[in-house]
Amino acid sequence: MASNPVPDIPLNDGTTIPQLGFGVFQIKPRDTTQAVRTALEVGYRHIDTAEMYGNEAEVGQAVRTSGLTRDEVFVTSKLTNAAHRPDDARKAFEATLDALGFDYLDLFLIHWPLPTRYDGDFVSTWQVLEEFSRDGRARSIGVSNFQVPHLERLTAETEIVPSVNQIEVHPYFGNEEVRAYGRAHGILTQAWSPIAQGLVLDDPTIVDVAEQLGRTPAQVVLRWHLQRGDIVFPKSNTPARIEENFRLFDFELDEATMERISGLDRGEAGRQGEHPDTFDYLPS
Ligand SMILES: NC(=O)C1=CN([C@@H]2O[C@H](COP(=O)(O)OP(=O)(O)OC[C@H]3O[C@@H](n4cnc5c(N)ncnc54)[C@H](OP(=O)(O)O)[C@@H]3O)[C@@H](O)[C@H]2O)C=CC1
Ligand SMILES: O=C(O)C(=O)[C@@H](O)[C@H](O)C(=O)CO
């Protein structure tokens, strides 16, 4: 059988992460086990979920019944916004492990910094994630939706540098300042909504490149992310697309094409999701 084509990328804590994964945001719990099963059959070995997606149990079920061993699949989950206070964070992490049916996570993230709601409390939340790292229940720890000032506070006030920062990135929103901070400090960027939930796939430049290369627009955009060195985990609940999004390792974009796609960046106007400085959603 052919070896898995997805590269393992080093993290700053000495572990590695598969550069391509499968995201499960907005996959209904009743569809999640089958979607993850399909992804694992196609060859994905990295699943990105979160407590707030409501489908951790189904992700765990798919992984545990896949025939793969636990250490063959890299699984990430994220702390719910509702549990930033230290005792709540400890309970939430245990609930996540229980839901997944795992005794460790490969990567656990603070999902959002919530800077306005808790006035910087994400620092004490991060110190709780450091406990999970030290006791081995989280092989790696990181953050999501952190802006440069949030990362600077962690650097100044805590011991462990986050291994990743999971942020919105796609051709319309390069998020370059936060990516550059990560590059300079050994924090790997994970690009969420890598195809902007489909929005960029009709862009004339992307369509033109796809036609020239005989690839699909999604493959072109995902390949652009990989060549920038970021981690991606496109979401799909459609088996043919799950397969399509995995076929990224038998072609390359040349430098001019990379620049053409990067040139689509609209700066802040291209952001599609919530802004981390103001998003303060608490699930009920
Ligand atoms: N940390 C954070 O705050 C966030 C993290 N994330 C993570 O990032 C992952 C990916 O981001 P997400 O927001 O889901 O969006 P994506 O950019 O991955 O886009 C998903 C959408 O694109 C469609 N799609 C997928 N593949 C193709 C294809 N080949 N051709 C055409 N359409 C396609 C899907 O449709 P269909 O399913 O019908 O096939 C779905 O509507 C999430 O699942 C989650 O794991 C996302 C948002 C925020
Ligand atoms: O998908 C995620 O991980 C998110 O945090 C967001 O998309 C968020 O949950 C949301 O839905 C904002 O409207």
mmCIF file of C-alpha atoms and ligand atoms in Angstrom:
data_model
loop_
_atom_site.group_PDB
_atom_site.id
_atom_site.type_symbol
_atom_site.label_atom_id
_atom_site.label_comp_id
_atom_site.label_asym_id
_atom_site.label_seq_id
_atom_site.Cartn_x
_atom_site.Cartn_y
_atom_site.Cartn_z
ATOM 1 C CA MET A 1 0.000 0.000 0.000
ATOM 2 C CA ALA A 2 1.295 3.503 -0.867
ATOM 3 C CA SER A 3 2.636 5.502 2.071
ATOM 4 C CA ASN A 4 0.571 8.397 3.376
ATOM 5 C CA PRO A 5 1.484 11.538 1.374
ATOM 6 C CA VAL A 6 0.719 14.080 4.123
ATOM 7 C CA PRO A 7 3.902 15.574 5.630
ATOM 8 C CA ASP A 8 4.376 15.628 9.405
ATOM 9 C CA ILE A 9 5.354 19.137 10.494
ATOM 10 C CA PRO A 10 7.464 19.685 13.639
ATOM 11 C CA LEU A 11 5.917 21.586 16.535
ATOM 12 C CA ASN A 12 7.990 23.652 18.983
ATOM 13 C CA ASP A 13 7.540 21.026 21.732
ATOM 14 C CA GLY A 14 9.303 18.229 19.814
ATOM 15 C CA THR A 15 6.131 16.508 18.535
ATOM 16 C CA THR A 16 4.786 16.587 14.989
ATOM 17 C CA ILE A 17 1.420 17.248 13.339
ATOM 18 C CA PRO A 18 0.081 16.097 9.936
ATOM 19 C CA GLN A 19 -0.090 19.215 7.761
ATOM 20 C CA LEU A 20 -3.478 18.260 6.281
ATOM 21 C CA GLY A 21 -6.423 17.354 8.493
ATOM 22 C CA PHE A 22 -10.207 17.171 8.469
ATOM 23 C CA GLY A 23 -12.395 19.820 10.151
ATOM 24 C CA VAL A 24 -15.807 18.982 11.578
ATOM 25 C CA PHE A 25 -17.340 22.388 12.407
ATOM 26 C CA GLN A 26 -21.032 22.404 11.389
ATOM 27 C CA ILE A 27 -21.174 18.663 10.748
ATOM 28 C CA LYS A 28 -24.241 17.504 12.631
ATOM 29 C CA PRO A 29 -23.591 14.944 15.359
ATOM 30 C CA ARG A 30 -25.672 12.370 13.489
ATOM 31 C CA ASP A 31 -23.440 12.755 10.396
ATOM 32 C CA THR A 32 -20.078 13.106 12.110
ATOM 33 C CA THR A 33 -19.093 9.474 12.704
ATOM 34 C CA GLN A 34 -19.645 8.629 9.040
ATOM 35 C CA ALA A 35 -17.861 11.764 7.794
ATOM 36 C CA VAL A 36 -14.805 11.082 9.967
ATOM 37 C CA ARG A 37 -14.871 7.421 8.971
ATOM 38 C CA THR A 38 -14.812 8.456 5.295
ATOM 39 C CA ALA A 39 -11.939 10.856 5.972
ATOM 40 C CA LEU A 40 -9.904 8.173 7.728
ATOM 41 C CA GLU A 41 -10.554 5.749 4.859
ATOM 42 C CA VAL A 42 -9.350 8.356 2.361
ATOM 43 C CA GLY A 43 -6.128 8.760 4.374
ATOM 44 C CA TYR A 44 -6.616 11.754 6.699
ATOM 45 C CA ARG A 45 -4.876 11.164 10.038
ATOM 46 C CA HIS A 46 -5.705 14.476 11.721
ATOM 47 C CA ILE A 47 -9.152 15.566 12.935
ATOM 48 C CA ASP A 48 -9.999 19.056 14.221
ATOM 49 C CA THR A 49 -12.998 19.277 16.551
ATOM 50 C CA ALA A 50 -14.083 21.418 19.522
ATOM 51 C CA GLU A 51 -16.391 21.163 22.489
ATOM 52 C CA MET A 52 -18.471 23.947 20.928
ATOM 53 C CA TYR A 53 -19.061 21.864 17.762
ATOM 54 C CA GLY A 54 -21.126 19.388 19.782
ATOM 55 C CA ASN A 55 -19.646 16.374 17.981
ATOM 56 C CA GLU A 56 -16.640 15.255 20.039
ATOM 57 C CA ALA A 57 -18.346 11.988 21.039
ATOM 58 C CA GLU A 58 -18.983 11.108 17.394
ATOM 59 C CA VAL A 59 -15.402 11.965 16.414
ATOM 60 C CA GLY A 60 -14.141 9.696 19.192
ATOM 61 C CA GLN A 61 -16.485 6.929 18.116
ATOM 62 C CA ALA A 62 -15.168 7.105 14.534
ATOM 63 C CA VAL A 63 -11.527 7.056 15.616
ATOM 64 C CA ARG A 64 -11.992 4.299 18.188
ATOM 65 C CA THR A 65 -13.791 2.021 15.724
ATOM 66 C CA SER A 66 -11.591 2.795 12.696
ATOM 67 C CA GLY A 67 -9.173 -0.094 13.088
ATOM 68 C CA LEU A 68 -6.370 2.454 13.480
ATOM 69 C CA THR A 69 -4.483 2.698 16.737
ATOM 70 C CA ARG A 70 -4.935 5.823 18.847
ATOM 71 C CA ASP A 71 -1.416 7.009 18.060
ATOM 72 C CA GLU A 72 -2.068 6.830 14.317
ATOM 73 C CA VAL A 73 -4.640 9.644 14.410
ATOM 74 C CA PHE A 74 -3.862 13.185 15.566
ATOM 75 C CA VAL A 75 -6.903 14.683 17.310
ATOM 76 C CA THR A 76 -7.352 18.306 18.347
ATOM 77 C CA SER A 77 -10.106 19.733 20.507
ATOM 78 C CA LYS A 78 -10.715 23.154 22.016
ATOM 79 C CA LEU A 79 -11.813 24.615 25.321
ATOM 80 C CA THR A 80 -15.355 25.943 25.258
ATOM 81 C CA ASN A 81 -15.728 29.691 25.750
ATOM 82 C CA ALA A 82 -17.917 28.903 28.744
ATOM 83 C CA ALA A 83 -15.032 27.396 30.759
ATOM 84 C CA HIS A 84 -12.181 29.900 30.886
ATOM 85 C CA ARG A 85 -12.011 30.055 34.654
ATOM 86 C CA PRO A 86 -9.340 27.616 35.911
ATOM 87 C CA ASP A 87 -11.601 25.125 37.711
ATOM 88 C CA ASP A 88 -14.074 25.195 34.839
ATOM 89 C CA ALA A 89 -11.252 24.613 32.352
ATOM 90 C CA ARG A 90 -10.061 21.527 34.252
ATOM 91 C CA LYS A 91 -13.594 20.074 34.279
ATOM 92 C CA ALA A 92 -14.155 20.929 30.610
ATOM 93 C CA PHE A 93 -10.916 19.226 29.567
ATOM 94 C CA GLU A 94 -11.910 16.067 31.436
ATOM 95 C CA ALA A 95 -15.348 16.185 29.817
ATOM 96 C CA THR A 96 -13.702 16.469 26.400
ATOM 97 C CA LEU A 97 -11.518 13.416 27.065
ATOM 98 C CA ASP A 98 -14.593 11.512 28.311
ATOM 99 C CA ALA A 99 -16.659 12.485 25.267
ATOM 100 C CA LEU A 100 -13.912 11.376 22.899
ATOM 101 C CA GLY A 101 -13.214 8.228 24.939
ATOM 102 C CA PHE A 102 -9.468 9.044 24.973
ATOM 103 C CA ASP A 103 -6.941 9.235 27.774
ATOM 104 C CA TYR A 104 -4.965 11.981 26.022
ATOM 105 C CA LEU A 105 -5.388 14.602 23.309
ATOM 106 C CA ASP A 106 -2.756 15.329 20.695
ATOM 107 C CA LEU A 107 -3.531 19.040 20.837
ATOM 108 C CA PHE A 108 -5.784 21.131 23.056
ATOM 109 C CA LEU A 109 -6.482 24.800 22.323
ATOM 110 C CA ILE A 110 -8.069 27.796 23.989
ATOM 111 C CA HIS A 111 -10.767 28.364 21.373
ATOM 112 C CA TRP A 112 -11.131 32.169 21.691
ATOM 113 C CA PRO A 113 -9.267 34.695 23.883
ATOM 114 C CA LEU A 114 -12.466 36.502 24.993
ATOM 115 C CA PRO A 115 -10.430 39.604 25.868
ATOM 116 C CA THR A 116 -13.379 41.898 26.561
ATOM 117 C CA ARG A 117 -15.366 39.486 28.657
ATOM 118 C CA TYR A 118 -12.667 38.357 31.057
ATOM 119 C CA ASP A 119 -10.221 41.250 30.943
ATOM 120 C CA GLY A 120 -7.184 39.168 30.136
ATOM 121 C CA ASP A 121 -8.184 36.065 32.032
ATOM 122 C CA PHE A 122 -6.904 33.963 29.130
ATOM 123 C CA VAL A 123 -3.508 34.069 30.858
ATOM 124 C CA SER A 124 -4.783 32.097 33.856
ATOM 125 C CA THR A 125 -6.674 29.822 31.455
ATOM 126 C CA TRP A 126 -3.416 29.173 29.590
ATOM 127 C CA GLN A 127 -1.683 28.251 32.860
ATOM 128 C CA VAL A 128 -4.277 25.491 33.286
ATOM 129 C CA LEU A 129 -3.474 24.180 29.795
ATOM 130 C CA GLU A 130 0.186 24.137 30.901
ATOM 131 C CA GLU A 131 -0.886 21.673 33.636
ATOM 132 C CA PHE A 132 -2.397 19.367 30.976
ATOM 133 C CA SER A 133 0.853 19.545 29.029
ATOM 134 C CA ARG A 134 2.952 18.712 32.092
ATOM 135 C CA ASP A 135 0.772 15.767 33.154
ATOM 136 C CA GLY A 136 0.821 14.404 29.580
ATOM 137 C CA ARG A 137 -2.925 14.457 28.972
ATOM 138 C CA ALA A 138 -2.379 17.036 26.223
ATOM 139 C CA ARG A 139 0.649 16.131 24.097
ATOM 140 C CA SER A 140 0.647 19.691 22.747
ATOM 141 C CA ILE A 141 -1.180 22.856 23.754
ATOM 142 C CA GLY A 142 -2.000 25.916 21.711
ATOM 143 C CA VAL A 143 -4.386 28.754 21.127
ATOM 144 C CA SER A 144 -6.946 29.818 18.576
ATOM 145 C CA ASN A 145 -7.985 33.273 17.430
ATOM 146 C CA PHE A 146 -5.189 34.964 19.373
ATOM 147 C CA GLN A 147 -4.053 38.355 18.088
ATOM 148 C CA VAL A 148 -0.497 39.655 18.523
ATOM 149 C CA PRO A 149 -1.158 41.457 21.852
ATOM 150 C CA HIS A 150 -2.697 38.268 23.291
ATOM 151 C CA LEU A 151 0.342 36.243 22.222
ATOM 152 C CA GLU A 152 2.672 38.876 23.671
ATOM 153 C CA ARG A 153 0.993 38.548 27.051
ATOM 154 C CA LEU A 154 1.430 34.770 27.019
ATOM 155 C CA THR A 155 5.095 35.150 26.056
ATOM 156 C CA ALA A 156 5.701 37.621 28.882
ATOM 157 C CA GLU A 157 3.643 36.001 31.631
ATOM 158 C CA THR A 158 3.674 32.211 31.126
ATOM 159 C CA GLU A 159 6.169 29.389 30.655
ATOM 160 C CA ILE A 160 5.117 27.353 27.620
ATOM 161 C CA VAL A 161 4.997 28.934 24.180
ATOM 162 C CA PRO A 162 1.825 27.829 22.323
ATOM 163 C CA SER A 163 2.641 25.226 19.688
ATOM 164 C CA VAL A 164 0.006 26.577 17.287
ATOM 165 C CA ASN A 165 -2.330 29.506 16.768
ATOM 166 C CA GLN A 166 -5.473 28.543 14.828
ATOM 167 C CA ILE A 167 -6.709 31.627 12.973
ATOM 168 C CA GLU A 168 -8.811 32.580 9.968
ATOM 169 C CA VAL A 169 -6.647 32.502 6.814
ATOM 170 C CA HIS A 170 -7.596 32.168 3.135
ATOM 171 C CA PRO A 171 -6.758 34.020 -0.076
ATOM 172 C CA TYR A 172 -9.112 36.910 0.755
ATOM 173 C CA PHE A 173 -7.703 37.249 4.303
ATOM 174 C CA GLY A 174 -3.982 36.496 4.614
ATOM 175 C CA ASN A 175 -3.884 37.522 8.313
ATOM 176 C CA GLU A 176 -0.221 38.335 7.708
ATOM 177 C CA GLU A 177 0.618 40.193 10.899
ATOM 178 C CA VAL A 178 -0.484 37.331 13.149
ATOM 179 C CA ARG A 179 1.173 34.750 10.862
ATOM 180 C CA ALA A 180 4.431 36.738 10.962
ATOM 181 C CA TYR A 181 4.386 36.852 14.768
ATOM 182 C CA GLY A 182 3.925 33.085 14.801
ATOM 183 C CA ARG A 183 6.832 32.554 12.384
ATOM 184 C CA ALA A 184 9.096 34.716 14.517
ATOM 185 C CA HIS A 185 8.194 32.897 17.749
ATOM 186 C CA GLY A 186 7.939 29.264 16.649
ATOM 187 C CA ILE A 187 4.128 29.196 16.760
ATOM 188 C CA LEU A 188 2.722 27.286 13.792
ATOM 189 C CA THR A 189 -0.289 28.797 12.028
ATOM 190 C CA GLN A 190 -3.355 26.645 11.498
ATOM 191 C CA ALA A 191 -5.571 28.223 8.832
ATOM 192 C CA TRP A 192 -9.258 27.937 9.654
ATOM 193 C CA SER A 193 -11.922 28.286 6.955
ATOM 194 C CA PRO A 194 -9.119 27.635 4.436
ATOM 195 C CA ILE A 195 -11.481 27.917 1.463
ATOM 196 C CA ALA A 196 -13.534 30.651 3.202
ATOM 197 C CA GLN A 197 -16.438 28.206 3.456
ATOM 198 C CA GLY A 198 -16.494 28.036 -0.359
ATOM 199 C CA LEU A 199 -16.486 31.792 -1.029
ATOM 200 C CA VAL A 200 -13.076 31.896 -2.764
ATOM 201 C CA LEU A 201 -13.801 28.983 -5.071
ATOM 202 C CA ASP A 202 -15.612 31.161 -7.645
ATOM 203 C CA ASP A 203 -12.887 33.791 -7.728
ATOM 204 C CA PRO A 204 -11.804 34.291 -11.391
ATOM 205 C CA THR A 205 -8.087 34.028 -10.529
ATOM 206 C CA ILE A 206 -8.596 30.774 -8.633
ATOM 207 C CA VAL A 207 -10.806 29.371 -11.397
ATOM 208 C CA ASP A 208 -8.213 30.382 -14.022
ATOM 209 C CA VAL A 209 -5.346 28.690 -12.148
ATOM 210 C CA ALA A 210 -7.458 25.583 -11.599
ATOM 211 C CA GLU A 211 -8.284 25.371 -15.312
ATOM 212 C CA GLN A 212 -4.625 25.842 -16.303
ATOM 213 C CA LEU A 213 -3.490 23.062 -13.959
ATOM 214 C CA GLY A 214 -6.403 20.700 -14.494
ATOM 215 C CA ARG A 215 -7.219 20.822 -10.762
ATOM 216 C CA THR A 216 -10.264 21.989 -8.848
ATOM 217 C CA PRO A 217 -10.447 25.449 -7.248
ATOM 218 C CA ALA A 218 -10.459 23.863 -3.768
ATOM 219 C CA GLN A 219 -7.300 21.882 -4.540
ATOM 220 C CA VAL A 220 -5.542 25.035 -5.784
ATOM 221 C CA VAL A 221 -6.430 27.014 -2.649
ATOM 222 C CA LEU A 222 -5.507 24.189 -0.272
ATOM 223 C CA ARG A 223 -2.207 23.667 -2.101
ATOM 224 C CA TRP A 224 -1.483 27.416 -1.715
ATOM 225 C CA HIS A 225 -1.887 27.061 2.069
ATOM 226 C CA LEU A 226 0.393 24.016 2.223
ATOM 227 C CA GLN A 227 3.136 25.754 0.248
ATOM 228 C CA ARG A 228 2.939 28.701 2.686
ATOM 229 C CA GLY A 229 3.709 26.218 5.448
ATOM 230 C CA ASP A 230 0.378 26.446 7.291
ATOM 231 C CA ILE A 231 -1.724 23.569 8.623
ATOM 232 C CA VAL A 232 -5.170 23.119 7.034
ATOM 233 C CA PHE A 233 -8.235 20.995 7.808
ATOM 234 C CA PRO A 234 -10.966 21.671 5.241
ATOM 235 C CA LYS A 235 -14.448 20.616 6.293
ATOM 236 C CA SER A 236 -16.794 18.678 4.047
ATOM 237 C CA ASN A 237 -19.754 16.450 4.597
ATOM 238 C CA THR A 238 -19.613 15.274 0.972
ATOM 239 C CA PRO A 239 -17.571 12.093 0.325
ATOM 240 C CA ALA A 240 -16.340 13.170 -3.136
ATOM 241 C CA ARG A 241 -15.097 16.492 -1.716
ATOM 242 C CA ILE A 242 -13.444 14.795 1.267
ATOM 243 C CA GLU A 243 -11.500 12.766 -1.288
ATOM 244 C CA GLU A 244 -10.850 15.768 -3.575
ATOM 245 C CA ASN A 245 -9.450 17.840 -0.711
ATOM 246 C CA PHE A 246 -6.924 15.106 0.099
ATOM 247 C CA ARG A 247 -5.449 14.981 -3.434
ATOM 248 C CA LEU A 248 -2.944 17.792 -2.975
ATOM 249 C CA PHE A 249 0.410 16.092 -3.134
ATOM 250 C CA ASP A 250 0.967 15.365 -6.816
ATOM 251 C CA PHE A 251 1.195 18.931 -8.102
ATOM 252 C CA GLU A 252 2.804 22.249 -7.176
ATOM 253 C CA LEU A 253 2.092 25.932 -7.669
ATOM 254 C CA ASP A 254 5.019 27.909 -9.077
ATOM 255 C CA GLU A 255 6.161 31.105 -7.425
ATOM 256 C CA ALA A 256 4.263 33.396 -9.809
ATOM 257 C CA THR A 257 1.020 31.510 -9.142
ATOM 258 C CA MET A 258 1.602 31.625 -5.381
ATOM 259 C CA GLU A 259 2.015 35.402 -5.637
ATOM 260 C CA ARG A 260 -1.050 35.749 -7.843
ATOM 261 C CA ILE A 261 -3.192 34.000 -5.222
ATOM 262 C CA SER A 262 -1.599 35.905 -2.325
ATOM 263 C CA GLY A 263 -2.431 39.090 -4.268
ATOM 264 C CA LEU A 264 -6.157 38.421 -3.714
ATOM 265 C CA ASP A 265 -5.736 39.457 -0.045
ATOM 266 C CA ARG A 266 -8.327 42.109 0.868
ATOM 267 C CA GLY A 267 -6.865 42.770 4.303
ATOM 268 C CA GLU A 268 -9.357 43.228 7.119
ATOM 269 C CA ALA A 269 -12.196 43.573 4.570
ATOM 270 C CA GLY A 270 -11.627 39.940 3.602
ATOM 271 C CA ARG A 271 -12.302 38.577 7.082
ATOM 272 C CA GLN A 272 -15.399 36.354 7.016
ATOM 273 C CA GLY A 273 -15.609 35.147 10.620
ATOM 274 C CA GLU A 274 -15.790 36.873 13.969
ATOM 275 C CA HIS A 275 -13.089 39.337 15.068
ATOM 276 C CA PRO A 276 -11.137 37.948 18.037
ATOM 277 C CA ASP A 277 -10.925 41.376 19.703
ATOM 278 C CA THR A 278 -14.687 41.629 20.038
ATOM 279 C CA PHE A 279 -16.101 38.079 19.868
ATOM 280 C CA ASP A 280 -17.345 37.193 23.342
ATOM 281 C CA TYR A 281 -19.916 34.469 22.646
ATOM 282 C CA LEU A 282 -20.689 32.200 25.592
ATOM 283 C CA PRO A 283 -22.679 29.037 24.823
ATOM 284 C CA SER A 284 -25.611 28.621 27.193
HETATM 285 N N1 LIG B 1 -10.843 27.901 15.673
HETATM 286 C C1 LIG B 1 -11.880 28.485 15.104
HETATM 287 O O1 LIG B 1 -12.408 29.476 15.609
HETATM 288 C C2 LIG B 1 -12.434 27.942 13.855
HETATM 289 C C3 LIG B 1 -12.015 26.715 13.420
HETATM 290 N N2 LIG B 1 -12.508 26.166 12.271
HETATM 291 C C4 LIG B 1 -11.976 24.856 11.863
HETATM 292 O O2 LIG B 1 -11.599 24.909 10.476
HETATM 293 C C5 LIG B 1 -12.326 23.911 9.758
HETATM 294 C C6 LIG B 1 -12.574 24.349 8.329
HETATM 295 O O3 LIG B 1 -13.249 25.583 8.287
HETATM 296 P P1 LIG B 1 -14.789 25.760 7.889
HETATM 297 O O4 LIG B 1 -15.274 27.014 8.515
HETATM 298 O O5 LIG B 1 -15.506 24.521 8.190
HETATM 299 O O6 LIG B 1 -14.768 26.061 6.334
HETATM 300 P P2 LIG B 1 -14.004 25.530 5.031
HETATM 301 O O7 LIG B 1 -13.235 26.705 4.491
HETATM 302 O O8 LIG B 1 -13.306 24.260 5.265
HETATM 303 O O9 LIG B 1 -15.228 25.296 4.036
HETATM 304 C C7 LIG B 1 -16.222 24.340 4.273
HETATM 305 C C8 LIG B 1 -17.347 24.553 3.259
HETATM 306 O O10 LIG B 1 -16.845 24.385 1.935
HETATM 307 C C9 LIG B 1 -17.541 23.307 1.285
HETATM 308 N N3 LIG B 1 -16.514 22.522 0.573
HETATM 309 C C10 LIG B 1 -15.558 21.730 1.142
HETATM 310 N N4 LIG B 1 -14.784 21.201 0.194
HETATM 311 C C11 LIG B 1 -15.240 21.646 -0.998
HETATM 312 C C12 LIG B 1 -14.852 21.416 -2.329
HETATM 313 N N5 LIG B 1 -13.824 20.629 -2.629
HETATM 314 N N6 LIG B 1 -15.545 22.052 -3.311
HETATM 315 C C13 LIG B 1 -16.590 22.864 -3.010
HETATM 316 N N7 LIG B 1 -16.999 23.117 -1.756
HETATM 317 C C14 LIG B 1 -16.339 22.506 -0.755
HETATM 318 C C15 LIG B 1 -18.230 22.519 2.378
HETATM 319 O O11 LIG B 1 -19.446 21.974 1.899
HETATM 320 P P3 LIG B 1 -19.967 20.478 2.204
HETATM 321 O O12 LIG B 1 -19.673 20.191 3.643
HETATM 322 O O13 LIG B 1 -21.424 20.582 1.911
HETATM 323 O O14 LIG B 1 -19.245 19.561 1.273
HETATM 324 C C16 LIG B 1 -18.499 23.605 3.419
HETATM 325 O O15 LIG B 1 -19.680 24.320 3.071
HETATM 326 C C17 LIG B 1 -13.588 23.733 10.605
HETATM 327 O O16 LIG B 1 -14.306 22.573 10.267
HETATM 328 C C18 LIG B 1 -13.009 23.736 11.985
HETATM 329 O O17 LIG B 1 -12.394 22.491 12.253
HETATM 330 C C19 LIG B 1 -13.419 26.858 11.509
HETATM 331 C C20 LIG B 1 -13.892 28.071 11.901
HETATM 332 C C21 LIG B 1 -13.438 28.723 13.111
HETATM 333 O O1 LIG B 2 -15.888 27.146 14.099
HETATM 334 C C1 LIG B 2 -15.336 27.580 15.119
HETATM 335 O O2 LIG B 2 -14.406 26.975 15.650
HETATM 336 C C2 LIG B 2 -15.775 28.849 15.725
HETATM 337 O O3 LIG B 2 -15.357 29.186 16.773
HETATM 338 C C3 LIG B 2 -16.687 29.796 15.060
HETATM 339 O O4 LIG B 2 -17.035 29.525 13.799
HETATM 340 C C4 LIG B 2 -17.815 30.185 16.015
HETATM 341 O O5 LIG B 2 -18.194 29.058 16.776
HETATM 342 C C5 LIG B 2 -18.986 30.729 15.353
HETATM 343 O O6 LIG B 2 -19.842 30.003 14.961
HETATM 344 C C6 LIG B 2 -19.043 32.196 15.200
HETATM 345 O O7 LIG B 2 -20.247 32.612 14.684
#
